[in-house]
mmCIF file of C-alpha atoms in Angstrom:
data_model
loop_
_atom_site.group_PDB
_atom_site.id
_atom_site.type_symbol
_atom_site.label_atom_id
_atom_site.label_comp_id
_atom_site.label_asym_id
_atom_site.label_seq_id
_atom_site.Cartn_x
_atom_site.Cartn_y
_atom_site.Cartn_z
ATOM 1 C CA MET Q 1 -0.048 -0.041 0.105
ATOM 2 C CA LEU Q 2 1.293 3.434 -0.871
ATOM 3 C CA LYS Q 3 2.000 5.905 1.958
ATOM 4 C CA LYS Q 4 -0.016 9.013 2.364
ATOM 5 C CA LYS Q 5 1.427 12.498 1.932
ATOM 6 C CA GLU Q 6 0.813 14.971 4.821
ATOM 7 C CA CYS Q 7 1.042 18.006 2.521
ATOM 8 C CA VAL Q 8 0.721 18.277 -1.228
ATOM 9 C CA VAL Q 9 2.114 21.435 -2.929
ATOM 10 C CA MET Q 10 0.251 23.108 -5.657
ATOM 11 C CA LEU Q 11 2.378 25.618 -7.628
ATOM 12 C CA LEU Q 12 0.613 28.033 -9.779
ATOM 13 C CA ALA Q 13 2.685 28.624 -12.936
ATOM 14 C CA GLY Q 14 0.192 29.226 -15.635
ATOM 15 C CA GLY Q 15 0.333 33.083 -15.843
ATOM 16 C CA GLN Q 16 0.960 34.986 -18.889
ATOM 17 C CA GLY Q 17 3.140 37.617 -17.197
ATOM 18 C CA SER Q 18 1.819 40.433 -19.409
ATOM 19 C CA ARG Q 19 3.719 43.043 -17.372
ATOM 20 C CA LEU Q 20 6.965 41.442 -18.560
ATOM 21 C CA TYR Q 21 5.950 42.207 -22.196
ATOM 22 C CA ALA Q 22 8.533 40.870 -24.663
ATOM 23 C CA LEU Q 23 10.174 38.525 -22.176
ATOM 24 C CA THR Q 24 6.892 36.438 -21.923
ATOM 25 C CA LYS Q 25 5.877 36.572 -25.600
ATOM 26 C CA LYS Q 26 7.041 32.918 -26.162
ATOM 27 C CA THR Q 27 7.176 31.610 -22.597
ATOM 28 C CA ALA Q 28 5.389 31.588 -19.308
ATOM 29 C CA LYS Q 29 6.518 33.995 -16.585
ATOM 30 C CA PRO Q 30 8.019 31.262 -14.156
ATOM 31 C CA SER Q 31 10.320 30.061 -16.929
ATOM 32 C CA VAL Q 32 11.919 33.530 -17.400
ATOM 33 C CA PRO Q 33 15.754 33.303 -16.627
ATOM 34 C CA PHE Q 34 17.019 34.795 -13.561
ATOM 35 C CA GLY Q 35 20.499 35.504 -11.996
ATOM 36 C CA GLY Q 36 22.457 34.079 -14.983
ATOM 37 C CA LYS Q 37 21.831 30.330 -14.556
ATOM 38 C CA TYR Q 38 18.362 29.992 -13.017
ATOM 39 C CA ARG Q 39 14.786 30.278 -13.943
ATOM 40 C CA ILE Q 40 12.173 32.007 -11.715
ATOM 41 C CA ILE Q 41 10.526 28.694 -10.927
ATOM 42 C CA ASP Q 42 13.726 27.226 -9.605
ATOM 43 C CA PHE Q 43 13.155 29.214 -6.242
ATOM 44 C CA PRO Q 44 9.776 27.710 -5.164
ATOM 45 C CA LEU Q 45 10.831 24.177 -6.345
ATOM 46 C CA SER Q 46 14.041 24.427 -4.373
ATOM 47 C CA ASN Q 47 12.255 25.728 -1.388
ATOM 48 C CA CYS Q 48 10.015 22.651 -1.526
ATOM 49 C CA ILE Q 49 12.708 20.034 -1.596
ATOM 50 C CA ASN Q 50 14.746 22.020 1.094
ATOM 51 C CA SER Q 51 11.652 22.124 3.264
ATOM 52 C CA GLY Q 52 11.130 18.254 2.928
ATOM 53 C CA LEU Q 53 8.107 18.514 0.682
ATOM 54 C CA ASP Q 54 8.437 16.170 -2.221
ATOM 55 C CA THR Q 55 4.923 16.092 -3.893
ATOM 56 C CA VAL Q 56 4.401 19.177 -6.167
ATOM 57 C CA GLY Q 57 1.706 19.762 -8.827
ATOM 58 C CA VAL Q 58 2.807 22.499 -11.231
ATOM 59 C CA LEU Q 59 -0.165 24.138 -12.891
ATOM 60 C CA THR Q 60 0.446 25.363 -16.342
ATOM 61 C CA GLN Q 61 -1.529 27.051 -19.058
ATOM 62 C CA TYR Q 62 0.115 29.888 -20.993
ATOM 63 C CA GLN Q 63 2.929 28.979 -23.331
ATOM 64 C CA PRO Q 64 3.933 25.948 -21.336
ATOM 65 C CA LEU Q 65 6.416 24.206 -23.653
ATOM 66 C CA VAL Q 66 9.595 25.732 -22.244
ATOM 67 C CA LEU Q 67 8.418 25.245 -18.712
ATOM 68 C CA ASN Q 68 7.440 21.662 -19.322
ATOM 69 C CA ASP Q 69 10.782 20.789 -20.991
ATOM 70 C CA TYR Q 70 12.761 22.551 -18.162
ATOM 71 C CA ILE Q 71 11.039 20.686 -15.310
ATOM 72 C CA GLY Q 72 11.150 17.386 -17.074
ATOM 73 C CA ASN Q 73 11.127 14.578 -14.596
ATOM 74 C CA GLY Q 74 12.143 16.839 -11.762
ATOM 75 C CA LEU Q 75 15.727 15.278 -11.311
ATOM 76 C CA PRO Q 76 17.649 18.584 -10.768
ATOM 77 C CA TRP Q 77 15.556 19.347 -7.723
ATOM 78 C CA ASP Q 78 15.361 15.803 -6.497
ATOM 79 C CA LEU Q 79 11.760 15.515 -7.322
ATOM 80 C CA ASP Q 80 11.838 12.466 -9.584
ATOM 81 C CA ARG Q 81 9.903 10.213 -7.291
ATOM 82 C CA THR Q 82 7.816 7.184 -8.115
ATOM 83 C CA PHE Q 83 5.242 8.247 -5.484
ATOM 84 C CA GLY Q 84 4.944 12.073 -5.300
ATOM 85 C CA GLY Q 85 7.684 13.965 -7.089
ATOM 86 C CA VAL Q 86 6.763 16.854 -9.433
ATOM 87 C CA LYS Q 87 3.853 16.572 -11.902
ATOM 88 C CA ILE Q 88 2.837 18.890 -14.633
ATOM 89 C CA LEU Q 89 -0.968 19.683 -14.411
ATOM 90 C CA PRO Q 90 -2.338 21.432 -17.657
ATOM 91 C CA PRO Q 91 -5.874 22.086 -18.158
ATOM 92 C CA TYR Q 92 -7.508 18.819 -19.450
ATOM 93 C CA GLN Q 93 -10.648 17.491 -21.049
ATOM 94 C CA GLY Q 94 -13.033 15.850 -18.532
ATOM 95 C CA TYR Q 95 -16.336 13.956 -18.968
ATOM 96 C CA SER Q 96 -18.250 17.355 -19.063
ATOM 97 C CA GLY Q 97 -15.828 18.995 -21.507
ATOM 98 C CA ALA Q 98 -12.650 20.894 -21.630
ATOM 99 C CA ASP Q 99 -12.089 24.081 -19.584
ATOM 100 C CA TRP Q 100 -9.289 26.615 -19.275
ATOM 101 C CA TYR Q 101 -8.348 27.529 -15.665
ATOM 102 C CA LYS Q 102 -10.641 30.512 -14.946
ATOM 103 C CA GLY Q 103 -8.647 31.783 -11.955
ATOM 104 C CA THR Q 104 -6.240 30.607 -9.161
ATOM 105 C CA ALA Q 105 -9.062 28.896 -7.149
ATOM 106 C CA ASN Q 106 -10.567 27.231 -10.285
ATOM 107 C CA ALA Q 107 -7.097 25.857 -11.242
ATOM 108 C CA ILE Q 108 -6.831 24.151 -7.845
ATOM 109 C CA TRP Q 109 -10.475 22.982 -7.905
ATOM 110 C CA GLN Q 110 -9.906 21.346 -11.378
ATOM 111 C CA ASN Q 111 -6.981 19.319 -9.667
ATOM 112 C CA MET Q 112 -8.577 18.221 -6.541
ATOM 113 C CA GLU Q 113 -8.285 14.721 -7.740
ATOM 114 C CA PHE Q 114 -4.528 15.089 -7.808
ATOM 115 C CA ILE Q 115 -4.486 16.254 -4.160
ATOM 116 C CA ASN Q 116 -6.966 13.574 -3.009
ATOM 117 C CA ARG Q 117 -4.940 10.865 -4.585
ATOM 118 C CA TYR Q 118 -2.328 11.465 -1.847
ATOM 119 C CA GLU Q 119 -4.847 11.626 0.887
ATOM 120 C CA ALA Q 120 -3.157 14.955 2.008
ATOM 121 C CA GLU Q 121 -4.267 16.636 5.196
ATOM 122 C CA TYR Q 122 -2.809 19.956 4.097
ATOM 123 C CA VAL Q 123 -2.345 21.800 0.814
ATOM 124 C CA LEU Q 124 0.349 24.412 0.234
ATOM 125 C CA ILE Q 125 -0.388 26.787 -2.539
ATOM 126 C CA LEU Q 126 2.456 28.799 -4.095
ATOM 127 C CA SER Q 127 2.900 31.283 -6.955
ATOM 128 C CA GLY Q 128 5.637 30.651 -9.561
ATOM 129 C CA ASP Q 129 6.741 34.217 -9.910
ATOM 130 C CA HIS Q 130 8.564 35.063 -6.731
ATOM 131 C CA ILE Q 131 12.279 35.218 -5.800
ATOM 132 C CA TYR Q 132 13.003 34.071 -2.128
ATOM 133 C CA LYS Q 133 14.180 31.366 0.174
ATOM 134 C CA MET Q 134 11.544 30.085 2.716
ATOM 135 C CA ASP Q 135 11.221 26.899 4.912
ATOM 136 C CA TYR Q 136 7.674 25.984 4.277
ATOM 137 C CA ALA Q 137 8.000 23.201 6.913
ATOM 138 C CA LYS Q 138 8.149 25.911 9.655
ATOM 139 C CA MET Q 139 5.057 27.535 8.318
ATOM 140 C CA LEU Q 140 3.169 24.027 8.134
ATOM 141 C CA LYS Q 141 4.260 23.570 11.768
ATOM 142 C CA ALA Q 142 2.744 26.942 12.732
ATOM 143 C CA HIS Q 143 -0.438 26.085 10.856
ATOM 144 C CA LYS Q 144 -0.902 22.822 12.791
ATOM 145 C CA LYS Q 145 -0.028 24.486 16.187
ATOM 146 C CA THR Q 146 -2.604 27.173 15.856
ATOM 147 C CA GLY Q 147 -5.258 24.690 14.486
ATOM 148 C CA ALA Q 148 -5.902 27.274 11.530
ATOM 149 C CA ASP Q 149 -8.232 26.498 8.634
ATOM 150 C CA CYS Q 150 -5.923 28.747 6.488
ATOM 151 C CA THR Q 151 -2.575 30.197 7.149
ATOM 152 C CA ILE Q 152 -1.331 33.119 4.853
ATOM 153 C CA ALA Q 153 2.424 34.120 4.714
ATOM 154 C CA VAL Q 154 2.834 37.784 5.097
ATOM 155 C CA ILE Q 155 5.716 40.114 4.801
ATOM 156 C CA ASP Q 156 5.955 43.577 6.318
ATOM 157 C CA VAL Q 157 6.178 46.520 3.732
ATOM 158 C CA PRO Q 158 6.451 50.148 4.140
ATOM 159 C CA ILE Q 159 3.063 51.904 4.699
ATOM 160 C CA GLU Q 160 3.537 53.925 1.654
ATOM 161 C CA GLU Q 161 3.840 50.778 -0.554
ATOM 162 C CA ALA Q 162 1.034 48.818 1.221
ATOM 163 C CA SER Q 163 -1.693 49.905 -1.246
ATOM 164 C CA ARG Q 164 0.109 47.760 -3.881
ATOM 165 C CA PHE Q 165 -0.615 44.483 -1.999
ATOM 166 C CA GLY Q 166 -3.301 42.430 -0.478
ATOM 167 C CA ILE Q 167 -3.211 43.598 3.145
ATOM 168 C CA MET Q 168 -3.929 41.487 6.259
ATOM 169 C CA SER Q 169 -5.160 43.068 9.341
ATOM 170 C CA THR Q 170 -4.549 40.929 12.364
ATOM 171 C CA ASN Q 171 -5.040 40.647 16.034
ATOM 172 C CA GLU Q 172 -2.308 40.177 18.579
ATOM 173 C CA ASP Q 173 -2.361 36.524 18.311
ATOM 174 C CA GLY Q 174 -1.682 36.701 14.571
ATOM 175 C CA SER Q 175 -5.337 35.748 13.607
ATOM 176 C CA ILE Q 176 -6.665 37.644 10.614
ATOM 177 C CA TYR Q 177 -9.967 39.771 10.950
ATOM 178 C CA LYS Q 178 -9.790 41.696 7.736
ATOM 179 C CA PHE Q 179 -8.235 41.200 4.175
ATOM 180 C CA SER Q 180 -8.070 44.278 1.817
ATOM 181 C CA GLU Q 181 -6.999 43.928 -1.854
ATOM 182 C CA LYS Q 182 -4.847 46.926 -2.681
ATOM 183 C CA PRO Q 183 -6.482 49.272 -0.156
ATOM 184 C CA LYS Q 184 -6.268 53.070 -0.714
ATOM 185 C CA ASN Q 185 -5.916 53.653 2.980
ATOM 186 C CA PRO Q 186 -4.247 50.592 4.488
ATOM 187 C CA ASP Q 187 -4.469 49.987 8.262
ATOM 188 C CA SER Q 188 -1.837 47.388 8.304
ATOM 189 C CA THR Q 189 1.544 46.703 6.675
ATOM 190 C CA LYS Q 190 1.208 42.847 6.520
ATOM 191 C CA ALA Q 191 1.247 42.116 2.773
ATOM 192 C CA SER Q 192 0.187 38.759 1.457
ATOM 193 C CA MET Q 193 2.937 36.790 -0.296
ATOM 194 C CA GLY Q 194 0.561 34.533 -2.274
ATOM 195 C CA ILE Q 195 1.644 31.609 -0.045
ATOM 196 C CA TYR Q 196 -1.291 29.746 1.577
ATOM 197 C CA ILE Q 197 -1.494 26.638 3.686
ATOM 198 C CA PHE Q 198 -5.008 25.074 3.872
ATOM 199 C CA THR Q 199 -6.435 22.293 5.891
ATOM 200 C CA LYS Q 200 -7.558 20.141 2.880
ATOM 201 C CA SER Q 201 -11.137 19.397 3.964
ATOM 202 C CA LYS Q 202 -11.897 23.152 4.458
ATOM 203 C CA LEU Q 203 -10.184 24.098 1.025
ATOM 204 C CA GLU Q 204 -12.188 21.527 -0.744
ATOM 205 C CA SER Q 205 -15.589 22.708 0.556
ATOM 206 C CA TYR Q 206 -14.857 26.361 -0.190
ATOM 207 C CA LEU Q 207 -13.650 25.493 -3.688
ATOM 208 C CA ARG Q 208 -16.779 23.456 -4.392
ATOM 209 C CA ALA Q 209 -18.946 26.260 -3.296
ATOM 210 C CA ASP Q 210 -16.902 28.854 -5.290
ATOM 211 C CA ALA Q 211 -17.115 26.661 -8.486
ATOM 212 C CA ALA Q 212 -20.886 26.648 -8.175
ATOM 213 C CA ASP Q 213 -21.164 30.422 -7.973
ATOM 214 C CA PRO Q 214 -21.518 31.778 -11.531
ATOM 215 C CA ASN Q 215 -20.615 35.389 -10.333
ATOM 216 C CA SER Q 216 -17.272 34.405 -8.763
ATOM 217 C CA SER Q 217 -13.903 35.444 -10.190
ATOM 218 C CA ASN Q 218 -12.596 32.003 -9.012
ATOM 219 C CA ASP Q 219 -9.693 33.668 -7.328
ATOM 220 C CA PHE Q 220 -8.161 33.123 -3.862
ATOM 221 C CA GLY Q 221 -7.689 36.776 -2.988
ATOM 222 C CA LYS Q 222 -10.945 38.011 -4.411
ATOM 223 C CA ASN Q 223 -13.106 35.150 -3.374
ATOM 224 C CA ILE Q 224 -11.953 32.300 -1.353
ATOM 225 C CA ILE Q 225 -10.168 34.326 1.444
ATOM 226 C CA PRO Q 226 -12.975 36.803 1.822
ATOM 227 C CA ALA Q 227 -15.500 34.005 1.965
ATOM 228 C CA MET Q 228 -13.627 32.106 4.725
ATOM 229 C CA LEU Q 229 -13.201 35.291 6.719
ATOM 230 C CA ALA Q 230 -16.963 36.144 6.395
ATOM 231 C CA ALA Q 231 -17.801 32.654 7.643
ATOM 232 C CA GLY Q 232 -15.638 33.092 10.719
ATOM 233 C CA GLU Q 233 -13.019 30.411 9.814
ATOM 234 C CA ARG Q 234 -9.750 30.426 11.654
ATOM 235 C CA MET Q 235 -7.423 32.402 9.503
ATOM 236 C CA MET Q 236 -3.759 32.985 10.639
ATOM 237 C CA ALA Q 237 -0.933 35.151 9.340
ATOM 238 C CA TYR Q 238 2.542 33.701 9.193
ATOM 239 C CA SER Q 239 5.234 36.416 9.235
ATOM 240 C CA PHE Q 240 8.248 36.046 6.989
ATOM 241 C CA GLU Q 241 11.283 38.275 7.463
ATOM 242 C CA GLY Q 242 13.676 37.110 4.734
ATOM 243 C CA TYR Q 243 14.309 38.384 1.188
ATOM 244 C CA TRP Q 244 11.078 38.252 -1.094
ATOM 245 C CA LYS Q 245 10.522 39.779 -4.403
ATOM 246 C CA ASP Q 246 7.561 39.659 -6.815
ATOM 247 C CA VAL Q 247 9.167 39.807 -10.201
ATOM 248 C CA GLY Q 248 6.182 40.365 -12.110
ATOM 249 C CA THR Q 249 7.274 43.679 -13.707
ATOM 250 C CA ILE Q 250 10.344 44.659 -15.732
ATOM 251 C CA ALA Q 251 11.507 47.003 -13.030
ATOM 252 C CA SER Q 252 11.305 44.387 -10.144
ATOM 253 C CA LEU Q 253 12.927 41.712 -12.349
ATOM 254 C CA TRP Q 254 15.803 44.091 -13.057
ATOM 255 C CA GLU Q 255 16.057 45.040 -9.248
ATOM 256 C CA ALA Q 256 16.031 41.391 -8.220
ATOM 257 C CA ASN Q 257 18.927 40.621 -10.471
ATOM 258 C CA MET Q 258 20.929 43.625 -9.176
ATOM 259 C CA ASP Q 259 20.291 42.394 -5.760
ATOM 260 C CA ILE Q 260 22.512 39.355 -6.288
ATOM 261 C CA LEU Q 261 25.453 41.588 -7.041
ATOM 262 C CA GLY Q 262 27.678 43.215 -4.398
ATOM 263 C CA ASP Q 263 29.822 42.045 -1.432
ATOM 264 C CA PRO Q 264 27.769 40.920 0.333
ATOM 265 C CA PRO Q 265 24.781 40.851 -1.974
ATOM 266 C CA VAL Q 266 21.259 41.755 -0.750
ATOM 267 C CA PHE Q 267 20.208 38.282 -1.842
ATOM 268 C CA SER Q 268 22.786 35.352 -1.988
ATOM 269 C CA LEU Q 269 22.549 32.646 -4.553
ATOM 270 C CA HIS Q 270 25.355 30.643 -2.968
ATOM 271 C CA ASP Q 271 24.038 29.575 0.373
ATOM 272 C CA GLU Q 272 25.093 26.024 1.027
ATOM 273 C CA ALA Q 273 22.568 25.581 3.685
ATOM 274 C CA TRP Q 274 19.760 26.423 1.401
ATOM 275 C CA ARG Q 275 20.819 25.546 -2.204
ATOM 276 C CA ILE Q 276 18.888 26.801 -5.290
ATOM 277 C CA TYR Q 277 18.899 23.940 -7.736
ATOM 278 C CA SER Q 278 18.459 24.328 -11.505
ATOM 279 C CA ARG Q 279 18.658 22.399 -14.626
ATOM 280 C CA GLN Q 280 22.214 23.075 -15.897
ATOM 281 C CA GLU Q 281 23.317 22.658 -19.416
ATOM 282 C CA ALA Q 282 26.913 21.749 -20.170
ATOM 283 C CA ALA Q 283 28.956 24.847 -21.202
ATOM 284 C CA ALA Q 284 32.489 25.801 -21.910
ATOM 285 C CA PRO Q 285 34.559 27.680 -19.295
ATOM 286 C CA GLN Q 286 34.434 31.515 -19.147
ATOM 287 C CA TYR Q 287 36.913 33.521 -21.117
ATOM 288 C CA ILE Q 288 37.998 37.025 -19.969
ATOM 289 C CA SER Q 289 40.696 38.567 -22.012
ATOM 290 C CA ALA Q 290 43.644 40.497 -20.551
ATOM 291 C CA ASP Q 291 42.207 43.815 -21.904
ATOM 292 C CA ALA Q 292 38.615 43.205 -20.501
ATOM 293 C CA ILE Q 293 37.267 45.200 -17.644
ATOM 294 C CA VAL Q 294 34.829 43.447 -15.340
ATOM 295 C CA LYS Q 295 33.479 45.059 -12.229
ATOM 296 C CA ASN Q 296 30.730 43.848 -9.701
ATOM 297 C CA SER Q 297 29.241 41.353 -12.166
ATOM 298 C CA SER Q 298 27.934 37.844 -12.289
ATOM 299 C CA MET Q 299 28.837 35.677 -15.313
ATOM 300 C CA THR Q 300 27.833 32.157 -16.091
ATOM 301 C CA ALA Q 301 29.817 29.401 -17.914
ATOM 302 C CA GLY Q 302 30.499 30.013 -21.500
ATOM 303 C CA CYS Q 303 30.906 33.674 -21.458
ATOM 304 C CA GLU Q 304 33.464 35.369 -23.678
ATOM 305 C CA ILE Q 305 34.371 38.846 -22.502
ATOM 306 C CA GLU Q 306 36.743 41.101 -24.372
ATOM 307 C CA GLY Q 307 35.040 44.500 -23.662
ATOM 308 C CA THR Q 308 33.783 46.155 -20.375
ATOM 309 C CA VAL Q 309 31.054 44.692 -18.051
ATOM 310 C CA ILE Q 310 30.098 46.622 -15.053
ATOM 311 C CA ASN Q 311 27.352 45.957 -12.467
ATOM 312 C CA SER Q 312 25.625 43.393 -14.783
ATOM 313 C CA VAL Q 313 24.222 39.793 -14.745
ATOM 314 C CA LEU Q 314 25.216 37.689 -17.703
ATOM 315 C CA GLY Q 315 23.783 34.178 -18.726
ATOM 316 C CA SER Q 316 25.650 31.479 -20.325
ATOM 317 C CA GLY Q 317 27.313 31.878 -23.762
ATOM 318 C CA VAL Q 318 27.316 35.694 -23.662
ATOM 319 C CA LYS Q 319 29.902 37.453 -25.850
ATOM 320 C CA VAL Q 320 30.911 40.991 -25.233
ATOM 321 C CA GLU Q 321 33.412 42.017 -28.058
ATOM 322 C CA LYS Q 322 36.281 44.441 -27.777
ATOM 323 C CA GLY Q 323 35.340 48.061 -27.198
ATOM 324 C CA ALA Q 324 31.731 47.112 -26.250
ATOM 325 C CA VAL Q 325 30.289 48.166 -22.932
ATOM 326 C CA VAL Q 326 27.604 46.489 -20.898
ATOM 327 C CA GLU Q 327 26.563 48.349 -17.713
ATOM 328 C CA ASP Q 328 23.698 48.118 -15.139
ATOM 329 C CA SER Q 329 22.082 45.315 -17.307
ATOM 330 C CA VAL Q 330 20.788 41.729 -17.416
ATOM 331 C CA LEU Q 331 21.707 39.646 -20.471
ATOM 332 C CA PHE Q 332 19.990 36.158 -20.762
ATOM 333 C CA SER Q 333 21.846 33.342 -22.621
ATOM 334 C CA ASP Q 334 23.740 33.474 -25.905
ATOM 335 C CA VAL Q 335 23.616 37.287 -26.299
ATOM 336 C CA THR Q 336 26.321 38.848 -28.443
ATOM 337 C CA VAL Q 337 27.225 42.500 -28.076
ATOM 338 C CA LYS Q 338 29.421 43.481 -31.055
ATOM 339 C CA ALA Q 339 32.460 45.700 -31.067
ATOM 340 C CA GLY Q 340 31.838 49.326 -30.112
ATOM 341 C CA ALA Q 341 28.271 48.735 -28.994
ATOM 342 C CA THR Q 342 26.848 50.053 -25.571
ATOM 343 C CA VAL Q 343 24.145 48.424 -23.487
ATOM 344 C CA ARG Q 344 23.011 50.213 -20.339
ATOM 345 C CA TYR Q 345 20.051 49.807 -17.983
ATOM 346 C CA SER Q 346 18.509 47.021 -20.125
ATOM 347 C CA ILE Q 347 17.263 43.483 -20.169
ATOM 348 C CA LEU Q 348 18.172 41.386 -23.243
ATOM 349 C CA ASP Q 349 16.561 38.077 -23.804
ATOM 350 C CA SER Q 350 18.179 35.005 -25.126
ATOM 351 C CA ASN Q 351 19.912 34.960 -28.616
ATOM 352 C CA VAL Q 352 19.785 38.718 -29.046
ATOM 353 C CA THR Q 353 22.525 40.319 -31.148
ATOM 354 C CA VAL Q 354 23.502 43.964 -30.694
ATOM 355 C CA GLY Q 355 25.226 45.176 -33.764
ATOM 356 C CA ALA Q 356 28.568 47.084 -33.850
ATOM 357 C CA ASN Q 357 28.349 50.549 -32.543
ATOM 358 C CA ALA Q 358 24.757 50.242 -31.675
ATOM 359 C CA THR Q 359 23.348 51.846 -28.382
ATOM 360 C CA VAL Q 360 20.748 50.079 -26.309
ATOM 361 C CA GLY Q 361 19.197 52.088 -23.239
ATOM 362 C CA GLU Q 362 20.717 54.956 -21.296
ATOM 363 C CA ALA Q 363 22.819 55.332 -18.299
ATOM 364 C CA LYS Q 364 20.869 55.042 -15.131
ATOM 365 C CA GLY Q 365 19.475 58.339 -13.933
ATOM 366 C CA ASN Q 366 16.513 59.782 -12.348
ATOM 367 C CA GLY Q 367 13.405 58.249 -13.882
ATOM 368 C CA VAL Q 368 15.277 56.415 -16.680
ATOM 369 C CA GLU Q 369 13.346 53.221 -17.590
ATOM 370 C CA ILE Q 370 14.698 49.805 -18.561
ATOM 371 C CA ALA Q 371 14.991 48.849 -22.227
ATOM 372 C CA VAL Q 372 13.848 45.458 -23.092
ATOM 373 C CA ILE Q 373 14.739 43.381 -26.209
ATOM 374 C CA GLY Q 374 12.922 40.092 -26.776
ATOM 375 C CA ALA Q 375 14.361 36.777 -27.689
ATOM 376 C CA ASP Q 376 16.124 36.215 -31.081
ATOM 377 C CA CYS Q 377 16.031 39.900 -31.995
ATOM 378 C CA VAL Q 378 18.918 41.750 -33.884
ATOM 379 C CA VAL Q 379 19.733 45.331 -33.254
ATOM 380 C CA ALA Q 380 21.233 46.791 -36.520
ATOM 381 C CA GLU Q 381 24.635 48.085 -36.613
ATOM 382 C CA GLY Q 382 24.747 51.812 -35.404
ATOM 383 C CA ALA Q 383 21.108 51.671 -34.410
ATOM 384 C CA THR Q 384 19.790 53.269 -31.235
ATOM 385 C CA VAL Q 385 17.230 51.677 -28.857
ATOM 386 C CA PRO Q 386 16.022 54.330 -26.327
ATOM 387 C CA ALA Q 387 15.512 53.979 -22.646
ATOM 388 C CA GLY Q 388 12.284 52.119 -21.770
ATOM 389 C CA ALA Q 389 11.805 50.670 -25.210
ATOM 390 C CA MET Q 390 10.085 47.242 -25.633
ATOM 391 C CA ILE Q 391 11.347 45.499 -28.777
ATOM 392 C CA SER Q 392 10.073 42.117 -29.750
ATOM 393 C CA GLU Q 393 11.048 42.107 -33.361
ATOM 394 C CA ASP Q 394 14.234 43.110 -35.273
#
């Protein structure tokens, strides 16, 4: 007889990521590269295995091909298990017909069979677009100790930023008495991280009721959480004090990449006690010429640097030719910056070529926006791409 799983993880990874524009034109947001050799989804997956949780359903929908190939059988994260492990859960056709996931709650509801298969007592729900390191086992322990029906991870944010988040108002014991989605006048600074632990029986009953409501948006923040609060269920906040970044915008993705630079960095990718695992492709060693200038930058295997790289994050196979300058920028894999070209305050997707003497972006200054060039684009020799431009074709 197969063993039960105390807690099953459901990882929401189907988002289009429309605010990342050109970077998500061909791929889902969780598979966007980060930090040179990672993808965004590596962080929640690594958190799961580091927390001792080995049964993960990854719910995909928008442009899932790259994500499906990347996750594969889950081996890089030690999630290749015969019972449990990582499973891709796309929308599927059932007896009553096929249906796209209508919202976060509906996506989980359509996959209750997966959860019930493991006879789980608890369900951990995660988003696939955050950069952080977190021990979910501690949160689960707190959930069980308080006897909560739902525990929501929260992080303290400055009061002037609170209106950007879902805000939890709590009593002294951490119990939640009010939830406000992006309030104009917030009365708390506890922002929801989009990380929930539910007692499975409660979750299933509320999802069933939500699915039967034709007026529902089928969303956790808009529907499930308010419904549970209104019914007087025991809702608890779990405070998290580490680094956490929602990388759903170009600015936040750029900032999070910059946070891995410096000595010490704001966010370290090299913590042996909490490793971030990823699917690594074989690559040649780095080559940095004697004439190259490299300062405060992160470079992955296979880079060839003959020009200047300052305060930047480079993926594998990036080439910066002699006389070229890359500054305050993030370059995904296999980007080529030709001789004499300048790239500043930009994000360049995979396989981009910046022609000789071309200019992309501007030096960082007050209000200067980040230039973005989508995958496989070519910037012509001598061309200029202004600050804040979004380019998805040559």
